[in-house]
Coordinates of C-alpha atoms and ligand atoms in Angstrom, one line a residue:
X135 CA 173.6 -62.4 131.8
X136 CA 174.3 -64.7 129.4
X137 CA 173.8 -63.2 125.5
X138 CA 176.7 -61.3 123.2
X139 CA 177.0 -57.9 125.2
X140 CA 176.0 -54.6 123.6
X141 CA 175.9 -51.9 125.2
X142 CA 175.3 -47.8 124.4
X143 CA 175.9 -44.4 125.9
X144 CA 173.2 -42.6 123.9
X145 CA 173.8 -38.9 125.2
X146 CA 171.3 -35.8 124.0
X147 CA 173.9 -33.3 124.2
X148 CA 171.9 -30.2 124.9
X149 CA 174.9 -28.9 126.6
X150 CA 178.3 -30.2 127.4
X151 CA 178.0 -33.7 129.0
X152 CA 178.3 -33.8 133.2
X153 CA 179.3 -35.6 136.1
X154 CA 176.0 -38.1 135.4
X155 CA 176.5 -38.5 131.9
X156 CA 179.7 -39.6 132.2
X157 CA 179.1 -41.8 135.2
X158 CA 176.6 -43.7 132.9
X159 CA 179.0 -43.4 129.9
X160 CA 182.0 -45.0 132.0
X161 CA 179.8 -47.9 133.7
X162 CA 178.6 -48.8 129.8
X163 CA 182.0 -48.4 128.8
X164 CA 183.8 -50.4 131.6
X165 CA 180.8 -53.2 131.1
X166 CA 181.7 -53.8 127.3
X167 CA 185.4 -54.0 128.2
X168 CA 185.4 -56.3 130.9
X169 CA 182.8 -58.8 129.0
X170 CA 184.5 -58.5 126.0
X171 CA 181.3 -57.0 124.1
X172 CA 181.0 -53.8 122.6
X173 CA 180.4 -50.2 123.2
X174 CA 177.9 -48.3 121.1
X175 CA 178.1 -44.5 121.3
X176 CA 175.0 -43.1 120.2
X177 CA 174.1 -39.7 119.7
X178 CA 170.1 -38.9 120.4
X179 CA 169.6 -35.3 118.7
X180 CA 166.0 -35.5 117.7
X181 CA 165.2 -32.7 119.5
X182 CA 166.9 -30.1 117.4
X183 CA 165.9 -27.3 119.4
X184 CA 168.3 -27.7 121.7
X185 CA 171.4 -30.3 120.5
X186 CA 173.2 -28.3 118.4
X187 CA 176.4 -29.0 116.5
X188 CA 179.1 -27.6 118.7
X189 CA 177.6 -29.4 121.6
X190 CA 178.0 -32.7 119.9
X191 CA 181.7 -32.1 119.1
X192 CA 182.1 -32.0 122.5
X193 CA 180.6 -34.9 123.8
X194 CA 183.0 -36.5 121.4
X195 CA 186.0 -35.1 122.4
X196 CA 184.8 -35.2 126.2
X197 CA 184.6 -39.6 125.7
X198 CA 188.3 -39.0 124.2
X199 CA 189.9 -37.3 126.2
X200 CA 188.9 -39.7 129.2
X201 CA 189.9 -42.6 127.1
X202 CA 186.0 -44.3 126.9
X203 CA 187.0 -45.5 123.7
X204 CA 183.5 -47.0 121.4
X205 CA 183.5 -49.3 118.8
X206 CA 180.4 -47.9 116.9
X207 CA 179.0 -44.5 117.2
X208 CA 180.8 -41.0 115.7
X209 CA 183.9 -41.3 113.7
X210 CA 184.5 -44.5 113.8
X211 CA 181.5 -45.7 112.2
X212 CA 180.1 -49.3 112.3
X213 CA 176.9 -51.9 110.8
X214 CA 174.3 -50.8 112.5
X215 CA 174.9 -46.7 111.7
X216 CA 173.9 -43.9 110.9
X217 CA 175.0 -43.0 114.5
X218 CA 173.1 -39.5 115.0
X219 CA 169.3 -40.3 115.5
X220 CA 169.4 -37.3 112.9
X221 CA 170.3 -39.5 110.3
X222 CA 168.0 -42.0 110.8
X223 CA 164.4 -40.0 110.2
X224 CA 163.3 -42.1 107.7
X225 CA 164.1 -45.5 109.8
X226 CA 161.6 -44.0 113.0
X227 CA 158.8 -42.6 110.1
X228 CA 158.5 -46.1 108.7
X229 CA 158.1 -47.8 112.1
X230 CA 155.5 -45.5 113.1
X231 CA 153.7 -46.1 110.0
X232 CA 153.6 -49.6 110.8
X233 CA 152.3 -49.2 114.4
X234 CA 149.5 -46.6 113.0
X235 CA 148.9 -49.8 110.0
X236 CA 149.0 -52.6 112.9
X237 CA 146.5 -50.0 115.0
X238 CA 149.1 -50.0 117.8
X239 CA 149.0 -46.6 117.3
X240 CA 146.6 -43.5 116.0
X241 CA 146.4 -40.1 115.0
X242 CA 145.5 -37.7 117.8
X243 CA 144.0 -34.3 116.6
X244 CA 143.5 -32.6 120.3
X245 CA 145.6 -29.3 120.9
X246 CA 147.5 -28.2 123.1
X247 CA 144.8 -25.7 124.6
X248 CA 142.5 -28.7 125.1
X249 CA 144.8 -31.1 126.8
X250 CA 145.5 -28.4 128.9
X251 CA 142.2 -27.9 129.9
X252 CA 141.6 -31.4 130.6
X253 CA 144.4 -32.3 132.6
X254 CA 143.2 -29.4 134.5
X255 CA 139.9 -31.3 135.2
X256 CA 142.0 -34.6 136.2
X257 CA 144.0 -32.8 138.4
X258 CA 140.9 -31.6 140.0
X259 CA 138.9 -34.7 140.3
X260 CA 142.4 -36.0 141.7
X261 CA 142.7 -38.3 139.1
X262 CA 146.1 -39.4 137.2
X263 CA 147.0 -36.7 135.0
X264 CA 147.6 -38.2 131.2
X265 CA 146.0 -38.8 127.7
X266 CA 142.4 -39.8 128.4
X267 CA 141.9 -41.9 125.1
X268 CA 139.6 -39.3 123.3
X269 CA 141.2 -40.0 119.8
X270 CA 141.6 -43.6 120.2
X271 CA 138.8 -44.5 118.3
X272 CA 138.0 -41.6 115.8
X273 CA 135.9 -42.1 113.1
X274 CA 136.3 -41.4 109.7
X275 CA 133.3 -38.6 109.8
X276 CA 135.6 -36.9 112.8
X277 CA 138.9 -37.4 111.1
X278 CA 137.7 -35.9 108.0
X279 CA 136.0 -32.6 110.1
X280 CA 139.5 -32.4 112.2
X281 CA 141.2 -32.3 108.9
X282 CA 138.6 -29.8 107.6
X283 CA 139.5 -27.7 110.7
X284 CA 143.5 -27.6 109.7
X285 CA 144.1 -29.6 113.1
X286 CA 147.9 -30.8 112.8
X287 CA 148.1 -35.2 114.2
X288 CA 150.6 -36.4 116.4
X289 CA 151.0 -40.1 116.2
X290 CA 149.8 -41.6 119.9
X291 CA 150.9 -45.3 121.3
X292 CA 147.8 -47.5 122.4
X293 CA 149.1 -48.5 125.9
X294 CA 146.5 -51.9 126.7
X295 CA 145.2 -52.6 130.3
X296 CA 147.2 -53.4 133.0
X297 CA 150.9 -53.6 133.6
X298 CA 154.3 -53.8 132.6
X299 CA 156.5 -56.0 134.6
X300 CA 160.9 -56.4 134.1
X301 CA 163.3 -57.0 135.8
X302 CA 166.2 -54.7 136.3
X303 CA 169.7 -55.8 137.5
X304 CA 170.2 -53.3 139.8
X305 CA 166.3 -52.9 140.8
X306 CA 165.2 -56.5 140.8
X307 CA 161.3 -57.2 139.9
X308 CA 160.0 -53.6 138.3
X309 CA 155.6 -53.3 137.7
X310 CA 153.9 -50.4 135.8
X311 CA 150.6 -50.1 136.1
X312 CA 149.6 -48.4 133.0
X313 CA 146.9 -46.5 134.8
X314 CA 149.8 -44.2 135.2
X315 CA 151.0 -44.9 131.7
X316 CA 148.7 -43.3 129.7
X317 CA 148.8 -43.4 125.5
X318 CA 152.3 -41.3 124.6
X319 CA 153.5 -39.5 121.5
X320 CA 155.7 -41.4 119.5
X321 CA 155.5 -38.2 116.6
X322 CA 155.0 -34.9 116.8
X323 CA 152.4 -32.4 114.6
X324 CA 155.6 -31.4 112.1
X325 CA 156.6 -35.5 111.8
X326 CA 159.4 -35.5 114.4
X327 CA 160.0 -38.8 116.4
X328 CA 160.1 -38.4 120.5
X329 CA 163.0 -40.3 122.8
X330 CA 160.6 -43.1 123.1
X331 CA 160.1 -44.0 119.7
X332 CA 163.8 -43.5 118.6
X333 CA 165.6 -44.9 121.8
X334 CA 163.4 -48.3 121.4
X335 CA 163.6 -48.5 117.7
X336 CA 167.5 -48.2 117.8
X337 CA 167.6 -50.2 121.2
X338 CA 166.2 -52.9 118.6
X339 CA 168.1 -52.6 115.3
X340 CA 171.5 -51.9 116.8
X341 CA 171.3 -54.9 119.1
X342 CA 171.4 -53.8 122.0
X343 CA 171.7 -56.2 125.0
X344 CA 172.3 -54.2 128.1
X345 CA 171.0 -50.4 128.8
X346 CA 172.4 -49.1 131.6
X347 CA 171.8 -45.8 132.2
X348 CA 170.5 -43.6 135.2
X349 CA 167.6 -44.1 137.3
X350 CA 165.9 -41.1 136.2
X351 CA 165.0 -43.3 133.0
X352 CA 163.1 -46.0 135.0
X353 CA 159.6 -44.0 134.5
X354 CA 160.0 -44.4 130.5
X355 CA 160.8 -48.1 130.7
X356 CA 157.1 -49.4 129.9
X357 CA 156.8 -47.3 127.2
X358 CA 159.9 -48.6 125.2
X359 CA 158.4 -52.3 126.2
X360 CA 155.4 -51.0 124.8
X361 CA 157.2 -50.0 121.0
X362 CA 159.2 -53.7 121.4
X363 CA 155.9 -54.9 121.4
X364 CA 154.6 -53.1 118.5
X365 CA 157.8 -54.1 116.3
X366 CA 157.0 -57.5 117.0
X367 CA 160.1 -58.0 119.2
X368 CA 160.1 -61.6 121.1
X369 CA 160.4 -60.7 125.2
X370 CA 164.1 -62.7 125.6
X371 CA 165.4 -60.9 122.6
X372 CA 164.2 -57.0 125.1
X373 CA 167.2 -55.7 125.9
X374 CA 168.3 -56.2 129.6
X375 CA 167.8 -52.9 131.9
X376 CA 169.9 -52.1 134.7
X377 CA 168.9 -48.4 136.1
X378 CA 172.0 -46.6 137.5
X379 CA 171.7 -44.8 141.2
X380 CA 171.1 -41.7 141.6
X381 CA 174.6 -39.1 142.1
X382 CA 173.3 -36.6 144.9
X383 CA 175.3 -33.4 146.1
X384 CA 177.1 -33.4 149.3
X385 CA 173.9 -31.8 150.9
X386 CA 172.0 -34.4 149.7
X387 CA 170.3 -32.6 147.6
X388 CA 170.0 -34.0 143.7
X389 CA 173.2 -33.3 142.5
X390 CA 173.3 -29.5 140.3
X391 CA 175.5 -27.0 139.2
X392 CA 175.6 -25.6 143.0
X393 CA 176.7 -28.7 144.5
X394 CA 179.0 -30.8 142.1
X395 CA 177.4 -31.4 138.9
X396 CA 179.0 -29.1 136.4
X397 CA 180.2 -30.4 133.0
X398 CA 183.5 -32.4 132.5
X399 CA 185.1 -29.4 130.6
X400 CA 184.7 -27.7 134.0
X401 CA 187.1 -30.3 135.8
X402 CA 189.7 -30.4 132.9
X403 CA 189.6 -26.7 132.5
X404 CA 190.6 -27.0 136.2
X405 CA 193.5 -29.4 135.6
X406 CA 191.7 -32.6 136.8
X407 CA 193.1 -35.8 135.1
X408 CA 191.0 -38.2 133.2
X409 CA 192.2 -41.2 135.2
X410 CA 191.0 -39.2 138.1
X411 CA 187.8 -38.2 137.1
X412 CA 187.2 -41.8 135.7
X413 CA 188.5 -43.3 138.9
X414 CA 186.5 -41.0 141.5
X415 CA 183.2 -41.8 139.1
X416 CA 183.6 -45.7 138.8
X417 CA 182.8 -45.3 142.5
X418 CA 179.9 -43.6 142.3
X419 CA 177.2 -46.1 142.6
X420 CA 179.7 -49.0 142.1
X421 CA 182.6 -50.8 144.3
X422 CA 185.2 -53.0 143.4
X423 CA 184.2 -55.4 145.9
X424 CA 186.7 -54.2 148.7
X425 CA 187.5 -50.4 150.2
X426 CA 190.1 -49.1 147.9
X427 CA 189.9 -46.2 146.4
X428 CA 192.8 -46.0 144.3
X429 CA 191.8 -48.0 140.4
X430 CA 193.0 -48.0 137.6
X431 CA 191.2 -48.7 134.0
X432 CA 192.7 -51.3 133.9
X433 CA 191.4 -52.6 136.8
X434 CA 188.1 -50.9 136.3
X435 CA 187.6 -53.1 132.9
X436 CA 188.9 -56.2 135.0
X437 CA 186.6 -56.0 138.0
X438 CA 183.1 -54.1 136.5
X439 CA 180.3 -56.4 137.2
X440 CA 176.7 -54.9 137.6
X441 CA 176.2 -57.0 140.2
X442 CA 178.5 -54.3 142.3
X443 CA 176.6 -51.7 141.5
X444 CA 174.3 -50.2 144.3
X445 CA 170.9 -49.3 144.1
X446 CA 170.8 -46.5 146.5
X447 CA 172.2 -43.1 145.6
X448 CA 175.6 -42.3 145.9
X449 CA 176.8 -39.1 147.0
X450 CA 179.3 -36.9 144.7
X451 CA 182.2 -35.5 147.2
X452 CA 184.1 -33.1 145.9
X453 CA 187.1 -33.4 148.2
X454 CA 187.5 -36.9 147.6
X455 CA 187.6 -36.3 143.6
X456 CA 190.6 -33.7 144.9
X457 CA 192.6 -36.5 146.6
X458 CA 192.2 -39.1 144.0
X459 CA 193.5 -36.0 141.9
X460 CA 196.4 -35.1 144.1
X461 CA 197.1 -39.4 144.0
X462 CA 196.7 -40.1 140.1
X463 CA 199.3 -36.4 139.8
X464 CA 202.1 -37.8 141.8
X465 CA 201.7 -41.1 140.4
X466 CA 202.6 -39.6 136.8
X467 CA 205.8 -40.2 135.2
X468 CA 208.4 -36.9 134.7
X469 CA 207.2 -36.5 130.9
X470 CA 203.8 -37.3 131.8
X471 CA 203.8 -34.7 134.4
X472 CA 205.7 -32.2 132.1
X473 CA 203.3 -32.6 129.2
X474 CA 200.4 -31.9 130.7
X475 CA 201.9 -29.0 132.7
X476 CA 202.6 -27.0 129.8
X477 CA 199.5 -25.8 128.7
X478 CA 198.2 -24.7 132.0
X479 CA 202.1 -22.8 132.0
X480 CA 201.0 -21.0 128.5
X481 CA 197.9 -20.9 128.7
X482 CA 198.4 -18.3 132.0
X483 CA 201.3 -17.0 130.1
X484 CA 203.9 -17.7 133.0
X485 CA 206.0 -19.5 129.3
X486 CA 205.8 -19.1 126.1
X487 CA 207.2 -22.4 125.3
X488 CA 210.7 -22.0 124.6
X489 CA 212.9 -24.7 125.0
X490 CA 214.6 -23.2 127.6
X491 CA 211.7 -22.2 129.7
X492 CA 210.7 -25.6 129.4
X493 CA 214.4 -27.2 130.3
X494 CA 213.7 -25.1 133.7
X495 CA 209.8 -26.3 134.1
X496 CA 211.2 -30.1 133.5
X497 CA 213.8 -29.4 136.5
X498 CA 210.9 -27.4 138.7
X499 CA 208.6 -30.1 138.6
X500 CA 210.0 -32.2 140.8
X501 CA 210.0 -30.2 143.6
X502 CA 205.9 -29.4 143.4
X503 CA 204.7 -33.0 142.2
X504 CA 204.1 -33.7 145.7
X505 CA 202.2 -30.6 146.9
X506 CA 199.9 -30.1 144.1
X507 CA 195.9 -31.5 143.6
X508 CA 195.4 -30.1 140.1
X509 CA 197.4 -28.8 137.2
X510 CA 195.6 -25.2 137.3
X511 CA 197.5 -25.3 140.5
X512 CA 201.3 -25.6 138.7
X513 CA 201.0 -21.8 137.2
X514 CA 201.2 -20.1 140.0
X515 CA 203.6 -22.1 141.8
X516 CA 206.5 -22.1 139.1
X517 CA 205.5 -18.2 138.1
X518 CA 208.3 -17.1 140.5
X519 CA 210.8 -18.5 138.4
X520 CA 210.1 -17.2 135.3
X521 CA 208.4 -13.5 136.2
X522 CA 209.4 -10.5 134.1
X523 CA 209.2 -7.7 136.8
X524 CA 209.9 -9.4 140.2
X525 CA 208.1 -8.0 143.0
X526 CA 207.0 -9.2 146.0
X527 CA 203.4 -9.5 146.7
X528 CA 202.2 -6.3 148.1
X529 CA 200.1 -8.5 151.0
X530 CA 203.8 -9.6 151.8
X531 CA 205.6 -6.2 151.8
X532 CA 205.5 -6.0 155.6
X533 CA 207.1 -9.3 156.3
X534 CA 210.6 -8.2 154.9
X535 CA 210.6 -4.9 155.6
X536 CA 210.9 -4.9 159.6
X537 CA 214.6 -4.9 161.5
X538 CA 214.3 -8.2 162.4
X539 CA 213.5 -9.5 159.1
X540 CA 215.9 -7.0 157.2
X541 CA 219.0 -8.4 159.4
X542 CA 217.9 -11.8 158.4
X543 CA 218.3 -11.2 155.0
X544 CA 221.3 -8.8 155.2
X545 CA 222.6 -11.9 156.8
X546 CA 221.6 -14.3 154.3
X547 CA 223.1 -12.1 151.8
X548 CA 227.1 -12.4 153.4
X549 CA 226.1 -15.7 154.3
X550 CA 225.1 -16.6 150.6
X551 CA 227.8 -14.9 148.2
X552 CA 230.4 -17.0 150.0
X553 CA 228.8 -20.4 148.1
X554 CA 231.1 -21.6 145.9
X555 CA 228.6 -24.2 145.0
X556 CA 224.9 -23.8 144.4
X557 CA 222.5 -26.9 145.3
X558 CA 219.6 -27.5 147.6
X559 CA 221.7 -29.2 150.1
X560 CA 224.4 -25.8 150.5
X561 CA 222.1 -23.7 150.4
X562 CA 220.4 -25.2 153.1
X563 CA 223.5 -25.5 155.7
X564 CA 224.4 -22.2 155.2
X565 CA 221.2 -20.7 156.1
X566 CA 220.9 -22.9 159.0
X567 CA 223.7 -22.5 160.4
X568 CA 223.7 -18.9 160.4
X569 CA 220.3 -18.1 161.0
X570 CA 218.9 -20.8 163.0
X571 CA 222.6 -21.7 165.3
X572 CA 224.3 -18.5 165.1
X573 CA 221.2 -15.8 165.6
X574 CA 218.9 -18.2 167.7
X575 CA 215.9 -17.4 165.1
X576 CA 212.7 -20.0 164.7
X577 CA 213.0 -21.3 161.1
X578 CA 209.5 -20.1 160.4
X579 CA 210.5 -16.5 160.8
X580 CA 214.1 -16.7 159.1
X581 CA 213.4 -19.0 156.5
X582 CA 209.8 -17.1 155.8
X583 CA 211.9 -13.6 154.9
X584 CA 213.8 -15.6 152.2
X585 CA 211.0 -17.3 150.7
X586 CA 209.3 -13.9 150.4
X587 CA 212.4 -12.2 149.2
X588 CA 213.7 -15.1 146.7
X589 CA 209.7 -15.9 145.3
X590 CA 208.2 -12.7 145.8
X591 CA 205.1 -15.1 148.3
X592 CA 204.9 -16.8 151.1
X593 CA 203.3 -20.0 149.3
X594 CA 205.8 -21.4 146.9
X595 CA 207.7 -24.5 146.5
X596 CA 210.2 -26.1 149.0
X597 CA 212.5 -23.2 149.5
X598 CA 216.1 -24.1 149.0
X599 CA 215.5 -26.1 145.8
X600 CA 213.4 -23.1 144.6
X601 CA 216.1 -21.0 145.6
X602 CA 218.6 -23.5 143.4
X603 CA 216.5 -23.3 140.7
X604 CA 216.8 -19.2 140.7
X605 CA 220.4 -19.7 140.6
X606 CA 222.9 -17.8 143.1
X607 CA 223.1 -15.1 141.1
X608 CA 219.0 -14.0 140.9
X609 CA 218.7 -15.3 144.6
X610 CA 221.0 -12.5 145.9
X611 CA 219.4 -10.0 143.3
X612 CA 215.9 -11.0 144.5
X613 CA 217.1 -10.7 148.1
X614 CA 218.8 -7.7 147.8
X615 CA 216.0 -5.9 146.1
X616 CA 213.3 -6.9 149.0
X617 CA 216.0 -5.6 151.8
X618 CA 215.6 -2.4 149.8
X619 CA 212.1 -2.1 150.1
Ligands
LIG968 N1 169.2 -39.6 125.4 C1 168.8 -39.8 126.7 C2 169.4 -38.8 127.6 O1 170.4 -38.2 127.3 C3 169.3 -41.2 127.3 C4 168.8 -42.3 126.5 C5 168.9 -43.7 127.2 O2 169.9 -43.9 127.9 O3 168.0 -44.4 127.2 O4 168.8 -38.5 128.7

C-alpha cells in the first residue's frame, strides 16, 4: 500500500460496542501494529440523540480491556484532536460554509412533509427514490419567500453526473452511478453536521490512510469522495478503503442479538477472555494464511495483512468462541488464572476475599483449569468448598438415600477414618479397594454417592482431590450427614 499508515476505529456508540464493532476495531488495530503505523480511535457522537456519555465510557474501557491499545483518540490525546466529533463543531460548520461559497453545495428549504410526498411519487413511477434537485438552483426571489415562510435550510451536496469509481482492497474495482446517489445532507435545519460530512472531513485532517471498516459502509463511499472533492483533496492523497465482510449468525441470517451479536460486556460478564474474544474475531473475515485456530496478539500484529482478508461473509459460531475460550483458560498461568477467578468467586458471593478463602481457591484451581470454558463457570464449581449450610442438592437427594447407596457410604465412612494421611492419591486407594475390589460395585455408582455426599452435586471437580481439599475431617462430616438423610 505504500504511504505512512493511519488508520481509525471511529465508533458511534449508541449502545455498548458488539461483536462487529470490535471485529472492525481489532482488524484496524492489528493493521497499525503490524505496519508499524498508527491507530486513531475516534469517537463519532454527532448524533446526540442517541450517543450519550455513559455509552462512550464504555467503548473506552471495552478497547482496554481487550488490549486494542490507540495512539490518538480518548485519553491519550494526540495532533490531530479534539477526538469526539463533539468537539470539533466548529471545524465541520466552516467546511460546509466553504462548499455552500464554492457552490458545491446549497441551501435546501423542502420539508419533511414534501419529500415525503415526492418520494412517494418516485416510488410510484418506479423511479430511484432520492433528492430530485428542486433547490439546486433557487433564486434569490424564492430564497427570500422560503425565508419569509419561516422554512428552516439544510445544507445539500451537489452530486455531478455520472459515477464514482475506487478501488477497495478487499472488493477490488468499486462504480457508483450517482443516479442512485442523489444530492445528501451534509447539515441539518438546527446546524448539526451528518456522518458524511464529519467522517470525510476528519478522514482528511487527521490523515487518514487506510479505513477499514465493515461492508455495510460501502453505500456511503461516493458520498465521502464527493466531500474530498469539495475540500480540494488530490485523488492519491483519498484515503485507501478496504470494506470488511459481513459477520452473519449461525443461521445465516445477518448476525443480531438472537443469533450471536450481543455487546462485548455480554461475553466478559460471562467470563470470556480478551485474548479469546480477540482471537475467535481475528478470524472472522480474515486467516493467517494456514488452518490454525489458536493466535495469539502477538502473532495477530505479526501476520495481519488485508490481503488475507475475505470478501465473503463470515459466519459468527458461537461454539467455536467457547473452545478457543476453554484453550486461551488452560493456557493461563496459576496467578493468571487466580486473578481473574476472583471476581466471578465474589461477585456470586461463594468468598468474600479473605486471605484464606483465597489460599484454598489458589489450591482448587488446579483441579478445574482443565474442565472449565468460561470463568462464570469457576463459581459454581468451587461453591462446595466454601458453602455455609451444606446440603445436598434436593434433585440429588434420592441418589444417597437408597440401601445400596447408604452401605456405600457407611462403608466409605470405616474405610475413610482409618487414613492416617489425607491426599488425592489415599484417598483414592482406599475407596477402590473397598468399594470397587471388595463389594464388586461399578465406580459410577460408588464413586457417584461420595461425590454427592462430599459436594452436595453430582457435577463437581475430580473427586478425590475435591475430597482432599475438604479435608478428612469435613469429608466424613459431609458423608455422615447425607447417610442421615
Ligand atoms: N461511525 C460509524 C459507525 O459507527 C463508522 C464510521 C466509519 O467507519 O466510517 O457506524
Amino acid at each position: 500500500m505504500g504511504k505512512e499508515v493511519r488508520v481509525r476505529f471511529a465508533p458511534s456508540p449508541t449502545g455498548d460496542l458488539h461483536v462487529g464493532n470490535i471485529r472492525t476495531a481489532l482488524f484496524d488495530w492489528a493493521y497499525a501494529r503490524h505496519t508499524g503505523g498508527t491507530f486513531i480511535f475516534r469517537i463519532e457522537d454527532t448524533d446526540t440523540t442517541r450517543v450519550t456519555d455513559e455509552y462512550i465510557q464504555a467503548a473506552i474501557d471495552t478497547l482496554k480491556w481487550l488490549g486494542l491499545d490507540w495512539d490518538e483518540g480518548p485519553e491519550v490525546g494526540g495532533p490531530n484532536g479534539p477526538y469526539l466529533q463533539s468537539q470539533r463543531l466548529d471545524i465541520y460548520a466552516q467546511w460546509a460554509q466553504k462548499f455552500l461559497d464554492q457552490k458545491d453545495a446549497y441551501y435546501c428549504y423542502c420539508t419533511p412533509v414534501e419529500l415525503e410526498a415526492r418520494r412517494e411519487a418516485q416510488r410510484a413511477a418506479n423511479v430511484a427514490p432520492g433528492y430530485d434537485g428542486q433547490c439546486r438552483d433557487l433564486t434569490d426571489a424564492q430564497i427570500a419567500d422560503y425565508k419569509a415562510q419561516g422554512r428552516e435550510a439544510v445544507v445539500r451536496m451537489r452530486m455531478p453526473d455520472g459515477g464514482t469509481t475506487f478501488t477497495d482492497e478487499i472488493r477490488g474495482e468499486v462504480t457508483f452511478d450517482h443516479k442512485f446517489v442523489p444530492d445528501f445532507v451534509l447539515v441539518r435545519g438546527d446546524g448539526s453536521p451528518l456522518y458524511t460530512l464529519a467522517v470525510a472531513v476528519d478522514d482528511i485532517m487527521m490523515k487518514v490512510s487506510h479505513v477499514l471498516r465493515g461492508e455495510d459502509l460501502l453505500s456511503s463511499t461516493p458520498r465521502q469522495i464527493r466531500v474530498y472533492q469539495a475540500m480540494g483533496v488530490k485523488p492519491e492523497d483519498y484515503p485507501t478503503f478496504a470494506h470488511l465482510p459481513f459477520v452473519m449468525g449461525q443461521d445465516n441470517a445477518k448476525l443480531s442479538k438472537r443469533n450471536g451479536e450481543v455487546s462485548i460486556a455480554w461475553y466478559r460478564e460471562r467470563g470470556f477472555l480478551p485474548e479469546a474474544i480477540c482471537n475467535y474475531l481475528a478470524l472472522l473475515g480474515w486467516s493467517p494464511g494456514d488452518d490454525r485456530e489458536n493466535v495469539t496478539m502477538k502473532e495477530l500484529t505479526e501476520l495481519f495483512t488485508v490481503d488475507k482478508v475475505h470478501s465473503s461473509p463470515a459466519r459468527f459460531d458461537m461454539k467455536k468462541l467457547e473452545a478457543i475460550n476453554g484453550d486461551k483458560i488452560r493456557a493461563l498461568t496459576p496467578d493468571e488464572f487466580l486473578n481473574w477467578s476472583l471476581p466471578f468467586l465474589t461477585k456470586a458471593a461463594v468468598i468474600s476475599g479473605t486471605d484464606a478463602e483465597i489460599a484454598v481457591v489458589k489450591a482448587a484451581l488446579p483441579i478445574i483449569q482443565e474442565r472449565i470454558v468460561t470463568l462464570a463457570e469457576v463459581p459454581a464449581m468451587l461453591n462446595f468448598l466454601f458453602v455455609k449450610n451444606f446440603a445436598v442438592a434436593e434433585d440429588c437427594v434420592s441418589k444417597v438415600n437408597d440401601a445400596a447407596a447408604k452401605s456405600v457410604l457407611t462403608r466409605s465412612i470405616s474405610e475413610l477414618k482409618k487414613l492416617t494421611t489425607w491426599t488425592h492419591d489415599s484417598i483414592e486407594a482406599a475407596l477402590r479397594s473397598s468399594l470397587i475390589e471388595d463389594m464388586g460395585l461399578k465406580p459410577r455408582i460408588a464413586f457417584g454417592a461420595v461425590r454427592i455426599a462430599t459436594t452436595g452435586s453430582n457435577i463437581s471437580p475430580p473427586l478425590f482431590e475435591s475430597m482432599e481439599l475438604l479435608g478428612q475431617e469435613v469429608s466424613l462430616q459431609r458423608i455422615k450427614l447425607a447417610l442421615a438423610l
